[in-house]
Amino acid sequence: MLLYEAQSLCKYYRGGSRGEVCAVDGVSLGIERGSLTILLGSSGAGKTTLLSLLGALERPTRGRLLFKGDDLGTCSGMHLARLRRRMGFVFQDFALIPDLSAEANITYALIPRGMVRAERQRQARELLARFGMDEKRNVSARRLSGGEQQRVAIARALAGEPDVLLADEPTSNLDTETTRELLAVFRELHAKGRTVILSSHDARLTGQATHVHELDKGRLKEPRRC
Amino acid sequence: MRHLLDIVSTGLESVLLHPLRSVVSFSALVIMLLPYLVGLGLAEGLRAEAVRSTQLGADLYVTGSQFGRPGPISLAAVSVIRQIDGVVAVTPRIVGEVVLGKERVHAVLVGLPPDFLPDWSDSINGELPHPGQFHELVIGTELARRLNLKVGDPLLPFYENHRGDRIARIVGIFKPDGPPWQANLILTTFDSAAYVFDQDGAATDLLVWCRPNEQANVSRAIARRLSLRDVPGQAIARPRVTSREDLLALLPQGLLHREGVFNLHFVVVFVVGILVLLVSSGLGLPERRREIGILKATGWQTDELLLRGVVESVALSLAATCTSILLAWLWLRVGNGYGIAALFLGGTGAAPNIRVPFRLSPVPALLALVLSLVVMLSGTLYSSWRAATAPPREAMR
Amino acid sequence: MESRAAGLLLILLILTVAAVAVLVAEGHAERRREARAEEFQQLVGGLGFGPATDLSNCVFAFDPRLEGSCSLGHGLIPGGACFCLWHAGSLLPYPPLDVPSDHRPSGEEDGDASPP
């Protein structure tokens, strides 16, 4: 069953003197529920933009993008916010709120889900413990190392049991050891039935995936099933 | 409800998350509100004293005028006025200026008939002038301080009289918590005052009390009867009659102030207010936009983000307003209007030696809160709305 | 509520209560000032109205009952106005009591006291 269905997806940005810049050009794909999908491509290929469209962080300029039957391009802002609660997004630069603690970065993400404070705290602490960040839960994000911030970002993305985890270049800022740990996490999530979508320029990650979509200049090459 | 409280909590935390912005906005608001509240407190205090002076005085005040300028009025006019229907009582009064001591201290000498003065007053340390006694004086606090006078001290002659000068004696000093006009006042009997000014048979004004609703008729009758030849031995003098209503009509209503230093405060208020607007909308804006984008990306809705911003603004506004009220009270009550009272009360220095009247009431405090809310929300809400309605990825850039 | 937010809320509460307490206390103090003013004004027959505390600079600023206008007010000048410092600096900018005779409406009885 498809979690996502994209039809002729396009995303243009205003490029100043260059006019419009086409970041995603006519992409059509489907992402199956429970799959581990990698969006592959070099820098500037459109991976981050496509991932942002899938994560409902931007609306497509043209085309159709369905998530569990909802059109992400035409639904209201309020509905889009509710759909984002079903997704967990890990940003390339982690995107933690710097002056909030590790725990608060996670509990803030749970507030819109209407959980009571005790439940939010419990989930946050469980996730931080799972990623070895229990002792640093009250440390502000600004004072965490890159690897620690990455773990908090993943913990935040997993908070609230989202239907899909999207990660933008999750290994680009990490050392080998941490990369290995992180990929093990993704494998574990996938093994438990979670849909995982990663973007990366590293072709070595494709061995982990069930599906690989390669992008070049905003266009999709022939899809590969692994 | 719980969800709303959670969002309110994050709004409060936001104040602490952006300490620089919060401190700058808070400080700018206090700078804006504090002189406004202090100035308004002084204005209202002075206004209240003026209203009391009017309401607790006589119904009508009759003064004379000669050559188009204020002049004395004959004591013979007292009996003329007493005969007018509607008049309950008439009292002559002398109010004049004297200069005392080597320092040339200006004082206001007030003389009233002994039967007008009570036996005792709680507004005085000491006693009132005794009937039949000459040159017993009650002086104001500022006079006592500047001339270093205490109750019982003599006062060397400060006037010239063709019958010779007399040494006066201080029998009482006004308490400092009275109206400001006691500061340089000398209260004595009418005869003593007449002696000081070397004027017999005249007063500076006549105090007239009337039956209820008779003031207008009595006023017209006084003008008619005193204007021509009804007063024997008096040169023709057109009387000037001032009623209580005439005075009360002079006082501005509400917060309209047409002139004076307070207009400058309004300018300062709005200039600083605009600065606060710019600060609150611009300071830390990229970080705030990014923060809003991150929250949106994790599922926050636009209205939740705006509520968070509103709570932050309300918290800062409330804190700034309450702090301004407390500081204004300290400035006025403890500091006695140091440095600012002189702008609004003539004759006082930077550190007034009289108790400066002030009034801190709820209406200006509420106005201050509304003003600070408008300023803060104008700065915060628009920029927050722009960020909250943009796609999360765009806000995070 | 998180502890930091609770702490800030407590501070806000304290500030608000303190400000309200000050306003209430001043309301009570106002009654004492009223009593003191009443005693003073009954002693002197109603004296004092404006921002001056003596007669040396502007009698009108001390009490318009004594002098209905200010001789130091210079009125309008191009671009603005020039007023006596002693009553123009006041927060109570009241107009002169004395209406000039040529401004009185015709037929008005001589000596009638009329509000400005």
XYZ file of C-alpha atoms in Angstrom:
739
model
C 0.000 0.000 0.000
C 1.334 3.421 -0.916
C 1.962 5.930 1.827
C 2.918 8.620 -0.632
C 1.897 9.092 -4.229
C 3.480 11.853 -6.254
C 2.334 12.754 -9.788
C 4.352 15.117 -11.954
C 5.564 17.014 -8.933
C 7.250 20.347 -9.600
C 8.746 22.919 -7.289
C 10.020 26.243 -8.506
C 11.733 28.954 -6.495
C 12.146 32.585 -7.385
C 15.811 32.889 -8.257
C 16.300 36.618 -8.438
C 18.256 37.592 -11.517
C 18.152 34.010 -12.745
C 14.375 34.063 -12.794
C 12.762 30.891 -11.563
C 14.847 27.984 -10.375
C 13.387 24.533 -10.868
C 14.348 22.346 -7.926
C 11.987 19.432 -8.642
C 10.816 18.837 -12.173
C 8.013 16.436 -13.000
C 8.758 13.820 -10.350
C 6.312 10.943 -10.158
C 6.825 8.235 -7.584
C 5.133 6.122 -4.970
C 6.481 5.257 -1.549
C 5.229 2.104 0.021
C 4.239 1.852 3.623
C 6.926 0.129 5.655
C 9.663 0.739 3.082
C 13.129 2.160 3.605
C 13.545 4.562 0.713
C 16.652 6.520 -0.172
C 16.593 9.614 -2.327
C 20.001 9.662 -3.929
C 21.720 12.408 -5.799
C 24.589 14.844 -5.818
C 24.434 18.264 -4.253
C 21.748 20.373 -5.909
C 19.930 17.399 -7.384
C 16.688 18.285 -5.591
C 16.775 15.703 -2.791
C 16.191 18.130 0.043
C 13.406 19.865 -1.842
C 11.669 16.577 -2.619
C 12.065 15.488 0.959
C 10.618 18.800 2.126
C 7.632 18.289 -0.131
C 7.136 14.806 1.258
C 7.438 16.185 4.788
C 4.787 18.853 4.050
C 7.347 21.552 4.816
C 6.639 23.167 1.450
C 3.837 22.977 -1.066
C 4.477 21.849 -4.649
C 4.240 24.472 -7.348
C 2.608 21.991 -9.696
C 1.579 18.394 -9.624
C -0.076 16.266 -7.025
C 1.267 14.780 -3.843
C -0.901 12.502 -1.762
C -0.103 11.366 1.749
C -2.494 8.706 2.996
C -4.997 10.043 0.488
C -4.665 13.736 1.520
C -3.427 16.127 -1.146
C -0.552 18.003 0.488
C -0.702 20.693 -2.179
C -4.291 21.780 -1.644
C -5.252 21.032 1.910
C -5.606 23.896 4.406
C -2.755 25.116 6.569
C -4.419 23.721 9.670
C -4.844 20.286 8.097
C -1.263 20.373 6.889
C -0.102 21.064 10.457
C -2.086 18.029 11.637
C -0.536 15.889 8.920
C 2.951 16.998 9.967
C 2.219 15.487 13.362
C 2.063 12.131 11.620
C 5.546 12.688 10.225
C 8.918 12.944 11.898
C 11.530 15.029 10.130
C 15.256 15.030 10.847
C 16.908 18.076 9.347
C 20.384 18.152 7.964
C 21.380 20.882 10.399
C 19.294 19.189 13.146
C 17.105 22.343 13.574
C 16.949 22.197 17.332
C 15.846 25.293 19.248
C 19.245 26.247 20.672
C 18.183 27.640 24.046
C 15.833 24.794 24.856
C 17.121 21.719 26.603
C 17.319 18.388 24.825
C 14.202 17.232 26.642
C 12.296 20.460 25.936
C 13.082 20.219 22.220
C 11.196 16.935 22.228
C 8.328 17.905 24.546
C 7.630 21.042 22.483
C 7.065 18.802 19.470
C 4.539 16.792 21.486
C 2.488 19.767 22.689
C 0.352 20.046 19.513
C -0.547 16.376 19.908
C -2.501 17.253 23.058
C -0.557 14.992 25.405
C -0.497 15.709 29.116
C 2.749 17.023 30.511
C 3.646 13.824 32.339
C 3.195 11.756 29.176
C 5.260 14.183 27.141
C 8.046 14.016 29.681
C 7.900 10.235 29.844
C 8.127 9.845 26.078
C 10.936 12.387 25.818
C 12.981 10.712 28.524
C 12.413 7.279 27.051
C 13.577 8.400 23.652
C 16.597 10.209 25.046
C 17.530 7.152 27.066
C 17.175 4.990 23.977
C 19.715 7.198 22.211
C 22.032 7.460 25.191
C 21.164 11.064 25.926
C 19.470 10.551 29.263
C 22.144 12.315 31.298
C 22.135 15.313 29.029
C 18.411 15.825 28.861
C 18.603 19.156 30.725
C 21.541 20.475 28.719
C 20.601 23.162 26.240
C 20.865 22.116 22.609
C 23.406 24.844 21.987
C 25.880 23.064 24.235
C 25.553 19.594 22.687
C 28.007 18.166 20.187
C 26.985 17.513 16.596
C 26.436 13.842 17.219
C 24.424 14.530 20.345
C 22.290 17.065 18.510
C 21.706 14.508 15.784
C 20.467 11.989 18.339
C 18.145 14.546 19.926
C 16.854 15.478 16.479
C 16.066 11.848 15.723
C 14.461 11.416 19.121
C 12.285 14.439 18.407
C 11.333 13.067 15.020
C 10.277 9.790 16.611
C 8.271 11.395 19.370
C 4.562 10.878 18.981
C 4.959 7.637 16.987
C 4.850 9.180 13.503
C 3.786 7.172 10.465
C 6.932 8.086 8.586
C 10.436 9.231 9.441
C 12.116 11.530 6.960
C 15.813 12.369 7.355
C 17.732 14.843 5.237
C 21.376 13.842 4.743
C 21.477 12.301 8.227
C 25.031 11.084 7.968
C 26.688 14.047 6.302
C 27.873 15.675 9.545
C 28.806 12.518 11.385
C 31.915 10.423 11.894
C 32.049 6.792 10.782
C 31.181 5.319 14.143
C 28.157 7.561 14.639
C 27.052 6.964 11.067
C 27.096 3.228 11.711
C 25.044 3.693 14.889
C 22.579 5.899 13.084
C 22.062 3.485 10.224
C 21.459 0.746 12.763
C 18.706 2.886 14.236
C 17.078 3.337 10.846
C 17.309 -0.381 10.166
C 15.736 -1.144 13.489
C 12.884 1.285 12.832
C 12.330 -0.186 9.421
C 12.391 -3.667 10.872
C 9.607 -2.635 13.226
C 7.468 -1.591 10.281
C 8.112 2.157 10.226
C 8.366 3.881 6.861
C 11.762 5.574 6.567
C 12.788 7.983 3.823
C 16.356 9.243 3.716
C 18.094 11.617 1.377
C 21.800 11.217 0.782
C 24.562 11.780 -1.743
C 26.344 8.644 -0.434
C 25.651 5.710 -2.667
C 27.036 3.338 -0.028
C 23.795 3.764 1.926
C 21.765 2.188 -0.832
C 22.590 -1.227 0.534
C 20.299 -0.507 3.475
C 17.308 0.486 1.389
C 14.311 -1.314 -0.087
C 13.857 1.409 -2.698
C 16.242 3.941 -4.190
C 15.187 6.963 -6.213
C 17.981 8.817 -7.910
C 17.608 12.462 -8.727
C 19.562 14.552 -11.157
C 18.832 18.231 -11.719
C 15.407 17.848 -10.174
C 14.396 14.923 -12.316
C 13.998 11.330 -11.341
C 16.097 8.657 -12.964
C 14.697 5.212 -13.355
C 13.585 3.952 -9.900
C 15.371 1.015 -8.429
C 13.995 -1.600 -6.162
C 16.675 -3.190 -4.039
C -8.006 23.927 28.242
C -4.923 21.922 29.167
C -3.639 22.348 25.648
C -4.113 26.098 25.911
C -2.248 26.177 29.212
C 0.619 24.262 27.621
C 0.866 26.867 24.877
C 0.645 29.673 27.437
C 3.489 28.013 29.299
C 5.663 28.008 26.187
C 4.804 31.678 25.661
C 6.074 32.487 29.130
C 9.181 30.399 28.538
C 9.745 32.337 25.356
C 10.357 35.446 27.469
C 13.269 33.652 29.094
C 14.412 32.024 25.848
C 15.189 35.397 24.297
C 16.661 37.323 27.217
C 18.196 40.134 25.190
C 15.011 40.925 23.353
C 12.976 40.616 26.522
C 15.254 42.903 28.526
C 15.424 45.517 25.777
C 11.667 45.517 25.244
C 10.973 45.567 28.985
C 13.418 48.409 29.593
C 12.114 50.452 26.684
C 8.557 50.029 27.930
C 9.505 51.099 31.454
C 11.382 54.137 30.116
C 8.293 54.988 28.125
C 5.734 54.441 30.874
C 7.537 55.661 33.984
C 7.713 59.410 33.292
C 4.227 59.210 31.862
C 2.839 57.720 35.088
C 4.861 60.067 37.294
C 3.824 63.145 35.333
C 0.225 62.044 35.288
C 0.382 61.258 39.009
C 1.636 64.771 39.711
C -0.992 66.278 37.449
C -3.795 64.354 39.084
C -2.492 65.119 42.565
C -2.291 68.817 41.877
C -5.665 68.750 40.208
C -7.201 67.006 43.217
C -5.775 69.650 45.544
C -7.097 72.402 43.284
C -10.554 70.826 43.313
C -10.486 70.611 47.111
C -9.349 74.212 47.357
C -12.360 75.178 45.275
C -14.941 72.949 46.868
C -13.905 73.606 50.459
C -13.671 77.354 50.053
C -16.356 79.985 49.818
C -19.114 80.060 47.208
C -18.022 83.408 45.838
C -14.863 85.492 45.982
C -15.182 89.231 45.533
C -12.121 91.249 44.636
C -11.803 94.824 43.596
C -10.289 96.260 40.476
C -8.939 99.703 39.759
C -7.616 100.945 36.469
C -8.360 97.506 35.068
C -6.027 95.809 37.511
C -6.749 93.897 40.712
C -7.110 96.186 43.675
C -8.306 96.177 47.286
C -11.938 96.189 48.250
C -13.333 98.278 51.080
C -14.450 96.592 54.296
C -17.617 98.635 54.014
C -18.591 96.334 51.188
C -19.010 93.558 53.755
C -22.153 95.088 55.193
C -23.477 95.880 51.711
C -23.088 92.280 50.652
C -24.573 90.933 53.905
C -27.823 92.680 53.058
C -28.220 90.815 49.780
C -30.869 88.137 49.902
C -29.301 84.710 49.737
C -26.062 85.585 51.500
C -25.292 83.494 54.546
C -21.890 84.856 55.575
C -19.204 87.272 54.418
C -15.601 87.219 55.589
C -12.905 89.659 54.559
C -9.459 88.269 53.784
C -6.049 89.728 53.108
C -3.711 87.802 50.817
C -0.496 89.559 49.993
C 3.150 89.071 49.293
C 5.915 89.771 51.791
C 9.646 89.292 51.583
C 11.523 87.970 54.576
C 15.071 87.947 55.776
C 18.379 88.574 54.168
C 17.691 85.710 51.777
C 14.675 87.649 50.508
C 12.338 84.731 50.865
C 8.953 85.356 49.277
C 5.972 84.465 51.395
C 2.205 84.692 51.080
C 0.688 86.479 54.054
C -2.930 85.573 54.742
C -4.995 87.408 57.320
C -8.447 86.286 58.455
C -10.715 87.532 61.233
C -10.151 85.688 64.527
C -13.770 84.517 64.678
C -13.225 82.750 61.364
C -10.320 80.724 62.723
C -11.082 77.669 64.878
C -9.531 77.176 68.284
C -7.342 74.384 67.063
C -6.316 72.607 63.896
C -4.750 69.222 63.281
C -2.953 70.581 60.239
C -0.615 72.608 62.434
C 2.156 71.814 64.835
C 1.613 74.367 67.560
C -1.286 76.749 67.849
C -3.359 79.140 65.795
C -3.153 82.890 66.391
C -5.145 83.806 69.459
C -7.963 86.323 69.273
C -6.861 89.720 70.486
C -3.185 88.847 70.138
C -1.128 90.713 67.624
C 1.505 89.387 65.275
C 1.146 85.722 66.050
C 2.033 83.796 62.949
C 1.569 80.289 61.639
C 4.115 79.658 58.919
C 4.572 77.060 56.191
C 7.136 74.294 56.218
C 9.335 75.764 53.510
C 9.504 79.109 55.238
C 10.365 77.425 58.517
C 13.128 75.478 56.829
C 14.650 78.330 54.886
C 14.516 80.805 57.783
C 15.353 78.163 60.369
C 12.322 78.970 62.466
C 10.647 76.861 65.137
C 7.454 77.271 67.132
C 8.011 80.001 69.707
C 10.720 81.798 67.723
C 10.421 85.518 67.185
C 10.412 87.005 63.717
C 12.043 90.347 63.255
C 10.023 93.009 61.482
C 9.796 92.347 57.767
C 7.660 95.285 56.820
C 7.379 99.055 57.259
C 4.484 100.702 59.013
C 3.968 104.381 59.739
C 2.972 103.347 63.260
C 6.203 101.432 63.780
C 7.339 97.822 63.317
C 6.545 94.938 65.597
C 8.308 91.726 66.381
C 6.140 88.754 65.479
C 6.111 85.342 67.085
C 5.794 81.944 65.458
C 2.992 80.102 67.231
C 2.558 77.288 64.755
C 4.007 75.602 61.680
C 1.896 73.831 59.064
C 2.423 70.105 58.839
C 4.321 69.059 55.728
C 1.648 66.690 54.430
C -0.802 69.495 53.676
C -1.472 71.061 50.285
C 1.570 72.588 48.554
C 0.321 76.140 49.053
C 1.055 75.977 52.779
C 4.780 75.873 52.017
C 5.393 79.625 51.878
C 2.279 80.704 53.713
C 2.020 82.947 56.768
C -1.360 82.772 58.474
C -2.299 85.460 60.951
C -5.244 87.539 62.083
C -6.832 90.064 59.758
C -5.736 93.002 61.887
C -2.150 91.797 62.024
C -2.116 91.402 58.244
C -3.593 94.871 57.775
C -0.883 96.225 60.039
C 1.844 94.471 58.069
C 0.614 95.975 54.803
C -0.124 99.286 56.447
C -3.647 99.189 55.015
C -6.736 99.919 57.080
C -10.312 99.428 56.088
C -9.600 97.242 53.071
C -9.229 93.623 52.156
C -7.862 91.864 49.086
C -10.960 89.726 48.771
C -14.263 88.973 50.433
C -15.357 85.383 50.952
C -19.101 84.951 50.476
C -21.203 81.948 51.407
C -24.686 81.718 49.945
C -27.782 79.656 50.396
C -28.000 76.693 48.020
C -28.705 77.642 44.386
C -28.446 81.342 45.161
C -24.860 81.903 43.972
C -25.764 83.256 40.568
C -28.293 85.716 41.926
C -25.983 86.865 44.699
C -23.135 87.250 42.212
C -25.223 89.509 39.991
C -26.478 91.491 42.972
C -22.938 92.036 44.263
C -21.789 93.299 40.883
C -24.738 95.695 40.701
C -24.537 97.028 44.239
C -20.795 97.482 44.497
C -20.130 98.847 41.060
C -21.077 102.463 41.508
C -21.756 104.520 44.533
C -23.039 102.085 47.086
C -19.861 101.951 49.047
C -19.201 105.125 51.013
C -15.681 106.399 50.976
C -14.698 103.928 48.233
C -13.418 105.096 44.900
C -15.473 103.639 42.088
C -14.214 100.117 41.663
C -15.771 97.435 39.533
C -15.912 94.300 41.640
C -14.829 91.004 40.212
C -16.833 88.031 41.425
C -15.470 84.531 41.010
C -17.665 81.573 41.738
C -16.753 78.016 42.539
C -18.150 76.904 39.200
C -15.950 79.433 37.384
C -12.895 77.839 38.941
C -13.951 74.260 38.415
C -14.601 75.031 34.762
C -10.935 75.951 34.394
C -9.700 72.511 35.210
C -9.100 70.359 32.155
C -11.116 67.191 31.991
C -9.626 63.796 31.367
C -6.204 63.641 29.870
C -6.237 66.646 27.566
C -3.103 68.700 28.083
C -2.527 71.477 25.633
C 0.784 72.869 26.655
C 3.717 72.529 28.942
C 6.396 69.968 29.497
C 3.902 67.148 29.517
C 3.545 67.496 25.747
C 7.233 66.750 25.594
C 6.577 63.578 27.530
C 4.002 62.516 25.001
C 6.567 62.994 22.246
C 9.114 61.005 24.214
C 6.516 58.324 24.842
C 5.778 57.858 21.211
C 9.370 58.053 20.067
C 10.384 55.424 22.576
C 7.273 53.464 21.697
C 8.296 53.377 18.073
C 11.762 52.258 19.095
C 10.233 49.462 21.135
C 8.192 48.540 18.106
C 11.269 48.348 15.949
C 13.209 46.495 18.589
C 10.520 43.969 19.329
C 9.899 43.313 15.672
C 13.507 43.335 14.534
C 15.719 42.162 17.338
C 16.460 38.490 17.029
C 14.042 38.272 14.138
C 15.976 35.671 12.108
C 16.250 33.428 15.179
C 12.599 33.906 16.001
C 11.534 33.150 12.438
C 13.622 30.012 12.458
C 12.183 28.954 15.800
C 8.664 29.418 14.487
C 9.576 27.448 11.368
C 10.952 24.589 13.478
C 7.815 24.478 15.597
C 5.656 24.503 12.491
C 7.692 21.666 11.058
C 6.945 19.614 14.186
C 3.202 20.145 13.869
C 2.383 23.486 15.511
C -0.504 25.398 13.954
C -0.470 29.057 13.044
C -2.966 30.039 15.733
C -0.979 28.186 18.387
C 2.169 30.019 17.355
C 0.389 33.375 17.408
C -1.052 32.625 20.830
C 2.454 31.879 22.026
C 3.591 35.259 20.704
C 0.648 37.035 22.305
C 1.372 35.456 25.673
C 4.972 36.565 25.439
C 3.915 40.140 24.630
C 1.286 40.224 27.356
C 3.781 38.927 29.905
C 6.338 41.596 28.998
C 3.713 44.339 28.895
C 2.254 43.345 32.240
C 5.677 43.106 33.836
C 6.728 46.486 32.439
C 3.490 48.196 33.447
C 3.526 46.836 37.003
C 7.187 47.688 37.390
C 6.513 51.199 36.106
C 3.677 51.626 38.600
C 5.887 50.496 41.458
C 8.783 52.686 40.355
C 6.440 55.647 39.859
C 5.098 55.164 43.359
C 8.636 54.993 44.745
C 9.640 58.078 42.801
C 6.652 60.036 44.052
C 6.205 58.695 47.564
C 9.769 58.012 48.651
C 11.610 60.297 46.241
C 8.969 63.046 46.569
C 9.100 63.613 42.823
C 12.829 64.216 42.818
C 13.967 65.921 39.637
C 10.523 66.007 38.055
C 8.274 67.846 40.487
C 10.086 71.097 39.753
C 8.846 70.898 36.173
C 5.267 71.056 37.308
C 5.300 72.838 40.646
C 6.918 76.259 40.604
C 9.275 77.254 43.352
C 10.387 73.748 44.252
C 13.911 72.633 43.496
C 15.112 69.289 42.254
C 14.547 67.916 45.756
C 11.281 69.531 46.936
C 11.062 70.304 50.619
C 7.313 70.162 50.628
C 5.243 67.036 50.241
C 4.468 67.016 46.533
C 0.849 66.079 45.891
C 0.301 63.117 43.620
C -2.378 60.618 42.838
C -1.810 57.171 41.394
C -5.186 55.920 40.302
C -6.303 52.830 38.366
C -7.280 54.623 35.151
C -3.803 55.866 34.158
C -2.397 52.477 35.189
C -4.856 50.698 32.876
C -4.055 53.159 30.110
C -0.378 52.434 30.587
C -1.083 48.708 30.279
C -3.123 49.218 27.119
C -0.402 51.414 25.622
C 2.332 48.892 26.348
C 0.181 46.036 24.981
C -0.449 47.948 21.773
C 3.234 48.676 21.341
C 4.383 45.130 22.088
C 1.684 43.355 20.093
C 2.222 45.634 17.103
C 5.861 44.681 17.074
C 5.439 40.989 17.778
C 2.250 39.909 16.137
C 2.984 40.972 12.590
C 6.414 39.398 12.395
C 5.144 36.249 14.102
C 2.211 36.065 11.717
C 4.509 36.449 8.721
C 6.697 33.611 9.949
C 3.804 31.435 11.072
C 1.965 31.631 7.770
C 5.042 30.956 5.679
C 5.950 27.352 4.829
C 8.173 25.938 7.594
C 11.143 25.439 5.298
C 10.984 29.063 4.181
C 10.727 30.329 7.760
C 13.713 28.230 8.757
C 16.010 29.704 6.128
C 3.645 24.055 33.544
C 7.431 23.938 33.187
C 9.377 25.256 36.173
C 10.804 28.263 34.342
C 7.396 29.306 33.113
C 5.979 28.779 36.573
C 8.738 30.929 38.021
C 8.027 33.717 35.562
C 4.305 33.462 36.256
C 5.009 33.781 39.959
C 7.093 36.892 39.349
C 4.307 38.362 37.224
C 1.804 37.566 39.928
C 3.927 39.218 42.592
C 4.433 42.312 40.451
C 0.727 42.537 39.691
C -0.283 42.088 43.310
C 2.294 44.675 44.391
C 1.070 47.170 41.795
C -2.558 46.635 42.778
C -1.625 46.932 46.453
C 0.096 50.235 45.745
C -2.960 51.556 43.925
C -5.263 50.444 46.736
C -2.970 51.897 49.397
C -2.839 55.182 47.530
C -6.616 55.165 47.481
C -6.581 55.027 51.262
C -3.839 57.636 51.441
C -5.983 59.872 49.268
C -8.597 59.936 52.014
C -5.994 61.109 54.512
C -4.847 63.789 52.091
C -8.450 64.868 51.666
C -8.852 65.264 55.407
C -5.644 67.289 55.684
C -6.619 69.466 52.738
C -10.039 70.045 54.238
C -8.519 71.332 57.451
C -6.118 73.604 55.618
C -8.677 75.012 53.225
C -11.141 75.659 56.020
C -8.405 77.562 57.848
C -7.544 79.823 54.934
C -10.970 80.080 53.297
C -10.003 78.300 50.100
C -6.591 79.299 48.805
C -4.284 77.931 46.153
C -5.169 76.467 42.790
C -2.208 76.334 40.447
C 1.396 75.223 40.350
C 2.989 78.185 42.132
C 3.695 78.181 45.850
C 4.039 81.930 46.256
C 2.965 85.146 44.559
C 6.352 86.336 43.396
C 6.256 85.256 39.772
C 2.664 84.751 38.742
C -0.264 85.402 41.040
C -2.553 83.770 38.502
C -0.455 80.611 38.802
C -0.936 80.633 42.569
C -4.668 81.249 42.591
C -6.851 82.738 39.820
C -9.250 83.987 42.460
C -6.633 86.592 43.347
C -5.808 87.592 39.786
C -7.862 86.408 36.861
C -5.155 86.425 34.198
C -1.425 86.456 33.820
C 0.356 89.609 32.817
C 3.372 87.635 31.685
C 1.546 85.619 29.059
C 2.732 86.853 25.714
C 0.187 84.977 23.687
C 0.737 83.927 20.110
C 3.973 84.320 18.265
C 4.614 83.102 14.725
C 4.808 79.360 14.728
C 3.640 78.895 18.270
C 2.915 80.617 21.516
C 4.887 82.167 24.299
C 3.469 81.738 27.766
C 4.446 82.661 31.259
C 6.767 79.919 32.487
C 5.159 79.808 35.891
C 1.762 78.682 34.782
C 2.506 77.349 31.307
C 4.822 74.700 32.700
C 1.976 73.374 34.726
C 0.047 70.254 34.052
C -3.022 72.334 34.665
C -2.987 74.814 31.803
C -6.098 76.742 32.650
C -7.277 79.713 30.619
C -7.599 83.192 32.125
C -10.650 83.817 34.268
C -10.970 87.408 33.182
C -12.711 87.774 29.851
C -11.579 90.982 28.072
C -14.403 93.569 28.023
C -14.481 93.859 24.219
C -15.197 90.130 23.999
C -18.343 90.367 26.067
C -21.571 89.946 24.101
C -23.559 93.160 23.773
C -26.405 93.636 26.178
C -24.721 91.693 28.962
C -25.269 93.287 32.319
C -22.246 94.984 33.763
C -20.452 93.036 36.392
C -22.113 89.732 35.616
C -19.752 86.916 36.503
C -19.688 84.596 33.553
C -17.622 81.446 33.185
C -14.844 81.614 30.554
